[in-house]
mmCIF file of C-alpha atoms in Angstrom:
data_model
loop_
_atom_site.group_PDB
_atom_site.id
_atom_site.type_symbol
_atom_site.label_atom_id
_atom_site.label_comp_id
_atom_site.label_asym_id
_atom_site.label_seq_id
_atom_site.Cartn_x
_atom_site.Cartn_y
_atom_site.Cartn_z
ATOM 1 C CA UNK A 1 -72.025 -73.802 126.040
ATOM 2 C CA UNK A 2 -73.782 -71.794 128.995
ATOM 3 C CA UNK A 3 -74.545 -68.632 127.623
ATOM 4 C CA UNK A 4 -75.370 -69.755 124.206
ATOM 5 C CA UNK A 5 -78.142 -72.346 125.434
ATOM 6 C CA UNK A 6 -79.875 -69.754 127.706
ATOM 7 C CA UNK A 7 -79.464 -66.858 125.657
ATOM 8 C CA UNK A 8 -82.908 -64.961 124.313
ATOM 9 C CA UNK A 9 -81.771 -64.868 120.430
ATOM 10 C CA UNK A 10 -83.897 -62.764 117.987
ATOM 11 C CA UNK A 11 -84.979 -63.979 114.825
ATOM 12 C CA UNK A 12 -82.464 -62.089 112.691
ATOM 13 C CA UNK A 13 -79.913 -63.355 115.197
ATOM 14 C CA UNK A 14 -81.018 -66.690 114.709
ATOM 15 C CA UNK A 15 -81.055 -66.609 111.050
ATOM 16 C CA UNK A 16 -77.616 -64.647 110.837
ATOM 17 C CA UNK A 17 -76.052 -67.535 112.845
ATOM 18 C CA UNK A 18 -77.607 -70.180 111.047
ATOM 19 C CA UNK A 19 -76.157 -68.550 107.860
ATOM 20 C CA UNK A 20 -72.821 -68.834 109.893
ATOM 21 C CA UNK A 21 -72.926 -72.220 111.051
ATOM 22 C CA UNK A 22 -74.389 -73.245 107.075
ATOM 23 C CA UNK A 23 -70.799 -71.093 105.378
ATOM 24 C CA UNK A 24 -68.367 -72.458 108.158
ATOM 25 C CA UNK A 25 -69.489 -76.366 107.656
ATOM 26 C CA UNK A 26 -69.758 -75.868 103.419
ATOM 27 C CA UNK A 27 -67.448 -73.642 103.332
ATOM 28 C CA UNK A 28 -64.938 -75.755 104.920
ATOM 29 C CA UNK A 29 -66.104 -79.035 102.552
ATOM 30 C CA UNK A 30 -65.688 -76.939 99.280
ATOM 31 C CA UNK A 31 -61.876 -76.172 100.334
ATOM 32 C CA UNK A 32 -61.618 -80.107 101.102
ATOM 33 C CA UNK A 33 -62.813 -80.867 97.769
ATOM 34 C CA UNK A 34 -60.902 -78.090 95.600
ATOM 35 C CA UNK A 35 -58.152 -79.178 97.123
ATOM 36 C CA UNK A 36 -58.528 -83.136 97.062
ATOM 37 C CA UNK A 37 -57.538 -83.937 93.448
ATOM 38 C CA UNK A 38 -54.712 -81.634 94.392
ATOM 39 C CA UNK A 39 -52.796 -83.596 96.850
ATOM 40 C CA UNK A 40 -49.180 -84.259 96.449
ATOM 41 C CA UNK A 41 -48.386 -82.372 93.497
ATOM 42 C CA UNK A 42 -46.012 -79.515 93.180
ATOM 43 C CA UNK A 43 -47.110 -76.432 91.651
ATOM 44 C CA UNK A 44 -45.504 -77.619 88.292
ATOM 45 C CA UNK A 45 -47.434 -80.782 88.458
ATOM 46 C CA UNK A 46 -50.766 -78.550 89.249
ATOM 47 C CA UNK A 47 -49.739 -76.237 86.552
ATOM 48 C CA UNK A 48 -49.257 -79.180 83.523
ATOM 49 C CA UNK A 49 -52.596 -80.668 84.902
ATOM 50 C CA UNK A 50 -54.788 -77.829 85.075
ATOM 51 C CA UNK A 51 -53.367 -74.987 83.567
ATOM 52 C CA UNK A 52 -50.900 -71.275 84.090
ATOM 53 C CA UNK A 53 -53.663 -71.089 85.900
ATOM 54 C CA UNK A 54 -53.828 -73.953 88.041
ATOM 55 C CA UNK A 55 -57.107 -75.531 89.380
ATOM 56 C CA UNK A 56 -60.099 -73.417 88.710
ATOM 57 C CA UNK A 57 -62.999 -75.523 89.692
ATOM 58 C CA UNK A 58 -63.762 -78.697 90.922
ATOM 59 C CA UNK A 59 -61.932 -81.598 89.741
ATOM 60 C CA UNK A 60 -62.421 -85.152 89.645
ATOM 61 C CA UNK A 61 -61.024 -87.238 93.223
ATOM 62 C CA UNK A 62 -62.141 -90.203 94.590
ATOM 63 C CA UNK A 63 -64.193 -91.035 90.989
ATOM 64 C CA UNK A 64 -66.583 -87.761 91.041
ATOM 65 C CA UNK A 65 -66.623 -84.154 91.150
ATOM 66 C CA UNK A 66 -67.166 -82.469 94.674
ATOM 67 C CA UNK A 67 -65.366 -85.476 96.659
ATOM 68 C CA UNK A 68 -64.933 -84.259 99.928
ATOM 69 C CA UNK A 69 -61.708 -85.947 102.414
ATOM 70 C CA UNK A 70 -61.601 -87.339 105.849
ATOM 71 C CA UNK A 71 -61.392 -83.829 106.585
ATOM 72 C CA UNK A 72 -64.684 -83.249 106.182
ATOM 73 C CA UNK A 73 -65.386 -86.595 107.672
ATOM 74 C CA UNK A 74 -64.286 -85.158 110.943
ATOM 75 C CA UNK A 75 -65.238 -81.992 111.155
ATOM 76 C CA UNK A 76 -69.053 -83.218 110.942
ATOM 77 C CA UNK A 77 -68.785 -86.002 113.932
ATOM 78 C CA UNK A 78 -67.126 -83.075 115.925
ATOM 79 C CA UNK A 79 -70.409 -80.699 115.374
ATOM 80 C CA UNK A 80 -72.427 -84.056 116.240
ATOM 81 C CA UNK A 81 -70.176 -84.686 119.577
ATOM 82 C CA UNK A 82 -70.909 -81.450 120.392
ATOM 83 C CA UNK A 83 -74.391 -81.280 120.205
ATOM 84 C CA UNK A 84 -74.466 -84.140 122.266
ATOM 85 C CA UNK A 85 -72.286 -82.616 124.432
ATOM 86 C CA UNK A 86 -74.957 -79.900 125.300
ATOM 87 C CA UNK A 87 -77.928 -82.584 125.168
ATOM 88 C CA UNK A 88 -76.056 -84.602 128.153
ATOM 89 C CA UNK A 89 -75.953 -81.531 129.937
ATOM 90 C CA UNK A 90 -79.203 -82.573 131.133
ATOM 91 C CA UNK A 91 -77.827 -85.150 133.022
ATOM 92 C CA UNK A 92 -75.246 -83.659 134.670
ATOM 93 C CA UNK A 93 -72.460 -85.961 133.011
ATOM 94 C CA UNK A 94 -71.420 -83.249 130.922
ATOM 95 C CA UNK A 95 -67.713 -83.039 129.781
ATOM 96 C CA UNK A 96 -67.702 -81.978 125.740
ATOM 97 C CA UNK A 97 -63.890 -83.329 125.392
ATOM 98 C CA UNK A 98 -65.095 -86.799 126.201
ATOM 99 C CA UNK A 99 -67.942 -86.182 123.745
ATOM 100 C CA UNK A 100 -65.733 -85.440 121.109
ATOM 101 C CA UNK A 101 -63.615 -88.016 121.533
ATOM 102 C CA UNK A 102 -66.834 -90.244 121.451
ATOM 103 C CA UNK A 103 -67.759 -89.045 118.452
ATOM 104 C CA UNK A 104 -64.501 -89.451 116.573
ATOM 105 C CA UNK A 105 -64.396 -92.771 117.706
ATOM 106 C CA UNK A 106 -68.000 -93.298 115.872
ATOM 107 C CA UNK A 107 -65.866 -91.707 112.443
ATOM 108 C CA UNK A 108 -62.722 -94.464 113.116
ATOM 109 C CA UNK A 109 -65.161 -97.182 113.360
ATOM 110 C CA UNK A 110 -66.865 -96.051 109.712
ATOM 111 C CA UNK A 111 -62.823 -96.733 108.477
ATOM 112 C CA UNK A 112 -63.217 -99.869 109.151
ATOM 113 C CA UNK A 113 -66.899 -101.108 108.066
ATOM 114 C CA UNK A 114 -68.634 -101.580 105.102
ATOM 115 C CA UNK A 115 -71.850 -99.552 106.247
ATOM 116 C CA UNK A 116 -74.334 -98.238 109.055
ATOM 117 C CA UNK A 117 -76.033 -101.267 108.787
ATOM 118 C CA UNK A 118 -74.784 -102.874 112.349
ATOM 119 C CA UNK A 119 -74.444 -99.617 113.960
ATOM 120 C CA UNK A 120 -75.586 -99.373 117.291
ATOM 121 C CA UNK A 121 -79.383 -97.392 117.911
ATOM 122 C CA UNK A 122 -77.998 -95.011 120.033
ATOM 123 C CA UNK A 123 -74.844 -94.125 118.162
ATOM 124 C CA UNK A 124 -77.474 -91.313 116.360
ATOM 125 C CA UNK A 125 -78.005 -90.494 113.092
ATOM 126 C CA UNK A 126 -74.759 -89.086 111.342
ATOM 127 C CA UNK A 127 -73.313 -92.700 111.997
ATOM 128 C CA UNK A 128 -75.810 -94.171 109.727
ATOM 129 C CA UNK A 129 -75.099 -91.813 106.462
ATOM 130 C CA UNK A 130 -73.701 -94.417 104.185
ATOM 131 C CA UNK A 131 -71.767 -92.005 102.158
ATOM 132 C CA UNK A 132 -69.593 -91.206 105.343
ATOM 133 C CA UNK A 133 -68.037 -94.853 105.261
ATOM 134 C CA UNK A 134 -65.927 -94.917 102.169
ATOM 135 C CA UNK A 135 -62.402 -94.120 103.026
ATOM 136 C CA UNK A 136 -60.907 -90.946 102.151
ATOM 137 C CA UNK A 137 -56.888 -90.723 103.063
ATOM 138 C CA UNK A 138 -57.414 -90.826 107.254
ATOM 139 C CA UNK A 139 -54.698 -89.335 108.323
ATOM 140 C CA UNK A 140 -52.559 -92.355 110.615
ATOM 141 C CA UNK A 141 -52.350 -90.020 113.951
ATOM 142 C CA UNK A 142 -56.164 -89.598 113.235
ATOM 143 C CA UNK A 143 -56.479 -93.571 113.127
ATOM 144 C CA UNK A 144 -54.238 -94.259 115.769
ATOM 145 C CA UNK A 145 -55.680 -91.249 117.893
ATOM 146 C CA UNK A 146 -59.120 -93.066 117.714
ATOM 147 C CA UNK A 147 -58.332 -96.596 117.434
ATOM 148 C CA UNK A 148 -58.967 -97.278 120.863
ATOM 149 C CA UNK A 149 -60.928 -96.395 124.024
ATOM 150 C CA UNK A 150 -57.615 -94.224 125.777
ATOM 151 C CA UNK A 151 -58.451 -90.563 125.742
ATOM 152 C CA UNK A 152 -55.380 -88.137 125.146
ATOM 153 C CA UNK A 153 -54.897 -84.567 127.640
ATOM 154 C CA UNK A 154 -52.410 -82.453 127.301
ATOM 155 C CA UNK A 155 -50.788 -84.257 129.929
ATOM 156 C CA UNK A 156 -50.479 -87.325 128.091
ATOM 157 C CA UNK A 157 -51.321 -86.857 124.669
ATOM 158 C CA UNK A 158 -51.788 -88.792 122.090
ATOM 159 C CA UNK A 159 -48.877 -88.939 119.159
ATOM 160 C CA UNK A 160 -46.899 -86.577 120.785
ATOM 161 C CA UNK A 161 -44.422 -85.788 117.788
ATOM 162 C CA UNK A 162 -47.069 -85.288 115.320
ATOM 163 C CA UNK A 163 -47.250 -81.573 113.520
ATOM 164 C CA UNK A 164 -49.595 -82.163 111.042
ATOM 165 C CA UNK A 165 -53.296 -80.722 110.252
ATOM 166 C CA UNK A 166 -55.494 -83.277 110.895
ATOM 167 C CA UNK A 167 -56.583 -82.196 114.197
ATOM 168 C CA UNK A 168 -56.770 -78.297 112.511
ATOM 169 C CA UNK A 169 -59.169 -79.372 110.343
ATOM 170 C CA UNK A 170 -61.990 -80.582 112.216
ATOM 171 C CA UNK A 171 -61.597 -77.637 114.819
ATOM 172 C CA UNK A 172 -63.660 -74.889 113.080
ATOM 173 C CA UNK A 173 -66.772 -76.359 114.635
ATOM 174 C CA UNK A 174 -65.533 -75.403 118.122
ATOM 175 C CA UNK A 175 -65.710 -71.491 117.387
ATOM 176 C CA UNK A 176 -68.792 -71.826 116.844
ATOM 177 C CA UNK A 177 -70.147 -71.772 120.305
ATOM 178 C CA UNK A 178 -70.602 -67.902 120.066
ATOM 179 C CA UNK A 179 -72.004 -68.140 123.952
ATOM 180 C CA UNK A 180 -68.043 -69.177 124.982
ATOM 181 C CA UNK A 181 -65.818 -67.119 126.149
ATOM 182 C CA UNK A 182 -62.794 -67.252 123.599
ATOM 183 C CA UNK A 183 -60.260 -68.451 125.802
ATOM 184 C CA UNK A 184 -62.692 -71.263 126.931
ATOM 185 C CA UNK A 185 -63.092 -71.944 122.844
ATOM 186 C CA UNK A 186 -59.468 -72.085 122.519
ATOM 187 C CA UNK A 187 -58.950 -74.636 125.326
ATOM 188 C CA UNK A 188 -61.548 -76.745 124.135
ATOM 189 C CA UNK A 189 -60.227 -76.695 120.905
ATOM 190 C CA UNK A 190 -56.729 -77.890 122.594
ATOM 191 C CA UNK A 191 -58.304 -80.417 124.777
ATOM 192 C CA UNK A 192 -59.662 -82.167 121.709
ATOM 193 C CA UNK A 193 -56.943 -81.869 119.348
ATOM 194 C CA UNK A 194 -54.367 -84.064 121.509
ATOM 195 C CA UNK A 195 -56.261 -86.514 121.589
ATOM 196 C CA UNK A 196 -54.448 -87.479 118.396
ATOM 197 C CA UNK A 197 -52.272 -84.672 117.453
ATOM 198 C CA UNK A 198 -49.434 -83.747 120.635
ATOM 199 C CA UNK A 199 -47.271 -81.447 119.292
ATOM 200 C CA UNK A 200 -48.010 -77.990 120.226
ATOM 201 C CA UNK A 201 -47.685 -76.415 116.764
ATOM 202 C CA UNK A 202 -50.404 -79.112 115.635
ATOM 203 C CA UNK A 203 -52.742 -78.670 118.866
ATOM 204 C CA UNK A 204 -52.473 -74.551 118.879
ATOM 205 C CA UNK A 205 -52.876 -74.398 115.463
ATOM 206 C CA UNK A 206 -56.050 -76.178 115.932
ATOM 207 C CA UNK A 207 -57.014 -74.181 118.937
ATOM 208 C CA UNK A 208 -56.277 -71.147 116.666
ATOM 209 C CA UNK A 209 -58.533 -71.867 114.053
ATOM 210 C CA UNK A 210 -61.207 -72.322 116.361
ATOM 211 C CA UNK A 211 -60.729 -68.645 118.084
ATOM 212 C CA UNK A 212 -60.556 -67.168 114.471
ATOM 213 C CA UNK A 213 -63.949 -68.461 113.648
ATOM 214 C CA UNK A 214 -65.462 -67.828 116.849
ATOM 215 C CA UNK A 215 -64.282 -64.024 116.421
ATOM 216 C CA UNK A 216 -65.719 -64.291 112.727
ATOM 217 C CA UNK A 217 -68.999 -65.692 113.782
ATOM 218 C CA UNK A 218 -69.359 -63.250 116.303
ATOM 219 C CA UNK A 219 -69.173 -60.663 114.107
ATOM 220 C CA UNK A 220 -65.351 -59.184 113.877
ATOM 221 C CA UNK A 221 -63.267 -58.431 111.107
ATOM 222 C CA UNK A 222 -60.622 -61.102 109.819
ATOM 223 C CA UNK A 223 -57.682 -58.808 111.037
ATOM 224 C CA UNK A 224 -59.298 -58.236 114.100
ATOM 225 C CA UNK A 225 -59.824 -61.807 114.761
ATOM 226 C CA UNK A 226 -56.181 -62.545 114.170
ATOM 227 C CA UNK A 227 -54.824 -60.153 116.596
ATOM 228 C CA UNK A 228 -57.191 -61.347 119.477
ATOM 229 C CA UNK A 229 -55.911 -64.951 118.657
ATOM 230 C CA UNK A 230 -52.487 -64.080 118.708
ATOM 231 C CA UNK A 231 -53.217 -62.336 122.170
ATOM 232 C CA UNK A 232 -54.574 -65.803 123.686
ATOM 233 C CA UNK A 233 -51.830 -67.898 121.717
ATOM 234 C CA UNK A 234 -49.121 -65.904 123.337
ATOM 235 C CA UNK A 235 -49.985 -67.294 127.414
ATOM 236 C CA UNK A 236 -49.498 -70.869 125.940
ATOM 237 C CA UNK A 237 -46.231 -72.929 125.788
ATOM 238 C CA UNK A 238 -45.091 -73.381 122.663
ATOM 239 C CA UNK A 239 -47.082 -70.801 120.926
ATOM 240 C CA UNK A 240 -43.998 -69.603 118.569
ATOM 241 C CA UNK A 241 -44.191 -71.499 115.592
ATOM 242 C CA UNK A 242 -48.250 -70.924 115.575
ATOM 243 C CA UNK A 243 -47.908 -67.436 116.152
ATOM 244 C CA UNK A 244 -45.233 -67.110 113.815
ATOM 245 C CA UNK A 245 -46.871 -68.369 110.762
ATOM 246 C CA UNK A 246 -49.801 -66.156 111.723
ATOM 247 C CA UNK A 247 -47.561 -62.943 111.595
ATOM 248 C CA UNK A 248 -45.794 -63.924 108.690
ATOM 249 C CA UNK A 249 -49.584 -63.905 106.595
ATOM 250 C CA UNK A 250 -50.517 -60.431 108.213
ATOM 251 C CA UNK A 251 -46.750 -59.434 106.674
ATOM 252 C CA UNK A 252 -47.517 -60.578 103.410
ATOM 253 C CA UNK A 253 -50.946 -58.964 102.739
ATOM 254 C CA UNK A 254 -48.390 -56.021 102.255
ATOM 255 C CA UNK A 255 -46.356 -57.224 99.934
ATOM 256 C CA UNK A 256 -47.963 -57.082 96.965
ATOM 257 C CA UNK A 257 -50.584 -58.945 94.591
ATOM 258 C CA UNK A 258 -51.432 -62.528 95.990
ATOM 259 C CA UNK A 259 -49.575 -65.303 94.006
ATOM 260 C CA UNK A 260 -48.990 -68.951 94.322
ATOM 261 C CA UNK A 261 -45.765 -68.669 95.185
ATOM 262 C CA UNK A 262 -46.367 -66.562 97.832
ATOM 263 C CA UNK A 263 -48.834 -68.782 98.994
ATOM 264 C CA UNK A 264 -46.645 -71.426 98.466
ATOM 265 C CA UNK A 265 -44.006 -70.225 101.286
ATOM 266 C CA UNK A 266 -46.369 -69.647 103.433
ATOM 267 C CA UNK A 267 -47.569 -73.056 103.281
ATOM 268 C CA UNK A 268 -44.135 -75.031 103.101
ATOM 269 C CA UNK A 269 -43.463 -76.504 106.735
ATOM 270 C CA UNK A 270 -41.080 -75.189 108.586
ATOM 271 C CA UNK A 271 -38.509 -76.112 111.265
ATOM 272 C CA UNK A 272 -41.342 -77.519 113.576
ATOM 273 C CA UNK A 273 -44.041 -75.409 111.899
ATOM 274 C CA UNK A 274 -46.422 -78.123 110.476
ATOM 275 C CA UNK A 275 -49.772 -77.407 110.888
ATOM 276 C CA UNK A 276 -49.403 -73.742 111.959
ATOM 277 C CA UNK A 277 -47.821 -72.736 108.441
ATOM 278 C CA UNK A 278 -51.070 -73.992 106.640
ATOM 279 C CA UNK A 279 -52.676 -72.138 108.777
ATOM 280 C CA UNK A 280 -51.099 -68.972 108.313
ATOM 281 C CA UNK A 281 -51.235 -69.770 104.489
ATOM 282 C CA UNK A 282 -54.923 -70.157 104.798
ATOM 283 C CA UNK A 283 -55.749 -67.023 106.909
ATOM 284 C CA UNK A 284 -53.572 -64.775 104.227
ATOM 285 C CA UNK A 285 -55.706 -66.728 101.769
ATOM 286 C CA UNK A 286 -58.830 -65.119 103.549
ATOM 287 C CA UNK A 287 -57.220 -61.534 104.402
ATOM 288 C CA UNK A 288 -56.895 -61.032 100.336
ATOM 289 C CA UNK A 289 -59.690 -62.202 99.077
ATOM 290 C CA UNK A 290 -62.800 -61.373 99.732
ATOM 291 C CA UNK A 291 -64.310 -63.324 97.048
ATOM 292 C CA UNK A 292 -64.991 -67.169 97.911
ATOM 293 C CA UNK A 293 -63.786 -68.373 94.608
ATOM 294 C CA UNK A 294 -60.407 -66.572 94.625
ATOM 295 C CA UNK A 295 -59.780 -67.212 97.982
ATOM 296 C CA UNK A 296 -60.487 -70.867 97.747
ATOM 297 C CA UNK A 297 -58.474 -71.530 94.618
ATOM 298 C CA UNK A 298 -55.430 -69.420 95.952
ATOM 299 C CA UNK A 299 -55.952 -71.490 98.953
ATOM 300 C CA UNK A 300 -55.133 -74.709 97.117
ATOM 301 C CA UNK A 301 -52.671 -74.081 94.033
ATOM 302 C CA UNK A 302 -49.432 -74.510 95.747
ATOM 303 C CA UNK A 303 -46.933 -77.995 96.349
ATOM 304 C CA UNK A 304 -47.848 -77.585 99.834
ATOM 305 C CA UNK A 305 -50.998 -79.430 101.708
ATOM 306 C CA UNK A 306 -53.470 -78.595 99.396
ATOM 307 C CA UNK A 307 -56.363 -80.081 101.128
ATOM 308 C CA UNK A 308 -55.590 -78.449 104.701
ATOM 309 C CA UNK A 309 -55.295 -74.717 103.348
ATOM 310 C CA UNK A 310 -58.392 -75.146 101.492
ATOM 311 C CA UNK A 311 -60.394 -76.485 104.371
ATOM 312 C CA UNK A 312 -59.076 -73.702 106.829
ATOM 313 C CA UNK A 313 -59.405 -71.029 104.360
ATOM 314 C CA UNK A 314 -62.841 -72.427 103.376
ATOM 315 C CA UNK A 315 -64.124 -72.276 107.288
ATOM 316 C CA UNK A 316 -62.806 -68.624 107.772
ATOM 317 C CA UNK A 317 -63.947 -67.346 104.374
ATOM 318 C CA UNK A 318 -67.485 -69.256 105.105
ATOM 319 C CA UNK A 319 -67.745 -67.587 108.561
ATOM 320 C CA UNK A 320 -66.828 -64.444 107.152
ATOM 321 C CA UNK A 321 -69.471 -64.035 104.931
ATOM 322 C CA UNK A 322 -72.314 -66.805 105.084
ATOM 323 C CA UNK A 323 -73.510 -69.299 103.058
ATOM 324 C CA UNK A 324 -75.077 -66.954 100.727
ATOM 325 C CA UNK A 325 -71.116 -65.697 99.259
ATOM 326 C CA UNK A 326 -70.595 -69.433 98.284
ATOM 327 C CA UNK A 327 -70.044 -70.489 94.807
ATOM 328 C CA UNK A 328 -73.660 -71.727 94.270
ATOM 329 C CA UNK A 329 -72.311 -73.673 91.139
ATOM 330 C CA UNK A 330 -69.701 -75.578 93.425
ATOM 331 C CA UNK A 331 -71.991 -76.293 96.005
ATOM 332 C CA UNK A 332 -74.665 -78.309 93.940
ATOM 333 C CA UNK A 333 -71.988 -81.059 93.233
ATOM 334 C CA UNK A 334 -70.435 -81.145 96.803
ATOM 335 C CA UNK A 335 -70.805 -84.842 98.532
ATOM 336 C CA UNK A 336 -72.481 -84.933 101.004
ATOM 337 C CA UNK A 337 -74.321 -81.541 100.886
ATOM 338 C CA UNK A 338 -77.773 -82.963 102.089
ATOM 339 C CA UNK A 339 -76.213 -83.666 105.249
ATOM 340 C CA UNK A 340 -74.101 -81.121 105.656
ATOM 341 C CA UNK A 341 -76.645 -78.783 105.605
ATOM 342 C CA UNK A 342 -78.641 -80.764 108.609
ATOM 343 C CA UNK A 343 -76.141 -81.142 110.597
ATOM 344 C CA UNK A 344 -75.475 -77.527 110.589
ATOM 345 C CA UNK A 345 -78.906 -75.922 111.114
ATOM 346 C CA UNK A 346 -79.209 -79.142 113.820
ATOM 347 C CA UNK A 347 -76.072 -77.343 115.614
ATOM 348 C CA UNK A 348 -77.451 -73.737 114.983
ATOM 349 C CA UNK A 349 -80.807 -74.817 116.465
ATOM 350 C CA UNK A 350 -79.191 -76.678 119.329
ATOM 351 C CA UNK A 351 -77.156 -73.881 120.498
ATOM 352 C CA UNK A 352 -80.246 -71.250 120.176
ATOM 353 C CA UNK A 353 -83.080 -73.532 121.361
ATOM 354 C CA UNK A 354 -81.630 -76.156 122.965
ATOM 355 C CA UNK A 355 -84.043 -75.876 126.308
ATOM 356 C CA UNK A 356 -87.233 -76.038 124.146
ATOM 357 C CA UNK A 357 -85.539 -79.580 122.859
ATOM 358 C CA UNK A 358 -84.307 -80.952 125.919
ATOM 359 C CA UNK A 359 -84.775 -78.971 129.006
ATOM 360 C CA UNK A 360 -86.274 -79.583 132.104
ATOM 361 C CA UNK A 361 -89.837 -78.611 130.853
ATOM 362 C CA UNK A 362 -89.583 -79.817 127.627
ATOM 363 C CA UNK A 363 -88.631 -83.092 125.549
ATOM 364 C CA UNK A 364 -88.282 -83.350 121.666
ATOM 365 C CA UNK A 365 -88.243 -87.682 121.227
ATOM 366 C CA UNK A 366 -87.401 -87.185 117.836
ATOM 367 C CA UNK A 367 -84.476 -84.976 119.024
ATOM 368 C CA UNK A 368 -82.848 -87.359 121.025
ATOM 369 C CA UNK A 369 -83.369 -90.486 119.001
ATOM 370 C CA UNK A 370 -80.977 -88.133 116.584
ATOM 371 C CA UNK A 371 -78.637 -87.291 119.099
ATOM 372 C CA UNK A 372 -79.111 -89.685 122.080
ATOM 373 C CA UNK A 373 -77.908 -88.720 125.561
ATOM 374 C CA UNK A 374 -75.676 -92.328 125.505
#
């Protein structure tokens, strides 16, 4: 996170990143929870529930309005294991994979209590948000990924067949270290996705997402972004299906008016596509619409993984534009929002004023009780 944590950032700098961090994190949660009453119906299904149409707002999951997944879940412990990442810097013990991992291990263990209450001082604070504990269809990999102390690499990962999204959809966090180097984001990204997702079109999909935000964050067009990604993807074994899918949603942007059923076979897995056809669903999602609300609901109407284009097309959309081009009306009944929005101005003033929080002449207790160096 070098040049990030050192950088001199100017106030409209700081605030434009902030705005960033705030669309990526809610941007990402509003796609969970569009999607969530959505999973595993077909488009017919979605059509006799909610309309020719389909889904046009938020819907009812989990007993409310605004329910958000163990998507969601995830995604905020990785922003927490990496600001802890750059707060153990300090001590020289610095290796963000194994923070991540640490953290993710603090989300399995809220699948399996009933609340914060015995939690450990120094696991921080996200790990005592009560609302994080209820159970919200964990993915198995995710469960077996994190079930135990073992750490996957790519040299041993961990579920080595599985294609799905689940490691995708906690990876937007990762692009936003805007001081990193892409290629640095992308193996990061990588690094942290096998530990419970090994196939390649699972763990470059995630990696993928991640360089796609960073590029958005940083201030690039969607397009743009997409073409640099595909540049890194292509130095990577097994790239194809990943890069594939991505090609396949910059075709289709040129064939006509966005539909469902275009979305739809975008989404579909293919022959060892998994996770890196939702991804290309989500990013022609993004590329079309350049309102939130469109691109969101596009992102989810389809018999495909409802939840996982919505979260990926949420991030990118949210990174695109800022918090500011959310749905306001959407946003004041999304779980969880409080700490959401936190977390996310905790991570955008870690990475701009970290040293004034934690560096050598300088110590914020308060700071560290949140996000302890343990």
């Amino acid at each position: 996170m070098g040049a990030a944590a050192t950088a001199i950032w100017g106030r409209a700098e700081q605030q434009d990143f902030r705005s960033r961090v705030r669309g990526t994190l809610l941007g990402s949660a509003l796609g969970d929870a569009l999607g969530a009453p959505l999973a595993g119906l077909g488009l017919d299904a979605i059509r006799t529930a909610y309309g020719a149409d389909g889904l046009t707002d938020l819907a009812p999951a989990y007993g409310r309005r605004g329910a958000v997944t163990a998507a969601t879940q995830l995604g905020l412990f990785t922003v927490d294991g990496l600001i802890r990442a750059q707060v153990r810097r300090d001590t020289g013990a610095w290796h963000p994979p194994t923070d991540v991992h640490r953290a993710h291990r603090r989300w399995a263990a809220t699948q399996h209590e009933w609340g914060p209450d015995e939690r450990r001082k120094d696991d921080g604070w996200l790990a005592r948000e009560e609302w994080l504990y209820a159970r919200r269809d964990p993915g198995r990999a995710c469960l077996l990924g994190f079930g135990d102390e073992a750490m996957g690499t790519l040299d041993a990962p961990r579920n080595p067949a599985e294609l799905g999204t689940g490691a995708a959809v906690r990876s937007a966090p990762f692009g936003l270290l805007v001081g990193w180097e892409p290629q640095l984001v992308l193996q990061l990204a990588v690094e942290c996705a096998v530990q419970s997702h090994g196939h390649p079109a699972a763990y470059l999909a995630a990696g993928a997402q991640a360089v796609l935000v960073h590029g958005l964050a940083r201030g690039e067009s969607l397009d743009g972004a997409v073409q640099h990604t595909l540049a890194l993807l292509a130095t990577r074994p097994g790239h194809e299906p990943v890069t594939s899918a991505l090609r396949q949603a910059l075709g289709a942007v040129r064939q006509g008016m966005p539909s469902a059923a275009r979305v739809e076979a975008l989404a579909l897995p293919s022959v060892d596509g998994g996770a890196g056809d939702v991804l290309g669903a989500a990013v022609y999602c993004a590329l079309v619409c350049e309102d939130i609300r469109h691109g969101l609901t596009l992102a989810v109407n389809h018999g495909g993984d409802s939840v996982g284009t919505g979260v990926l097309a949420g991030a990118l959309l949210g990174a695109l534009h800022g918090e500011t081009a959310l749905p306001p009306g959407w946003l004041a009944e999304l779980e969880g929002r409080p700490t959401i929005l936190s977390l996310a101005d905790d991570f955008a003033m870690e990475m701009t004023q970290g040293p004034a929080l934690h560096g050598p002449g300088a110590s914020a207790p308060g700071w560290l009780a949140r996000y302890p160096r343990g």
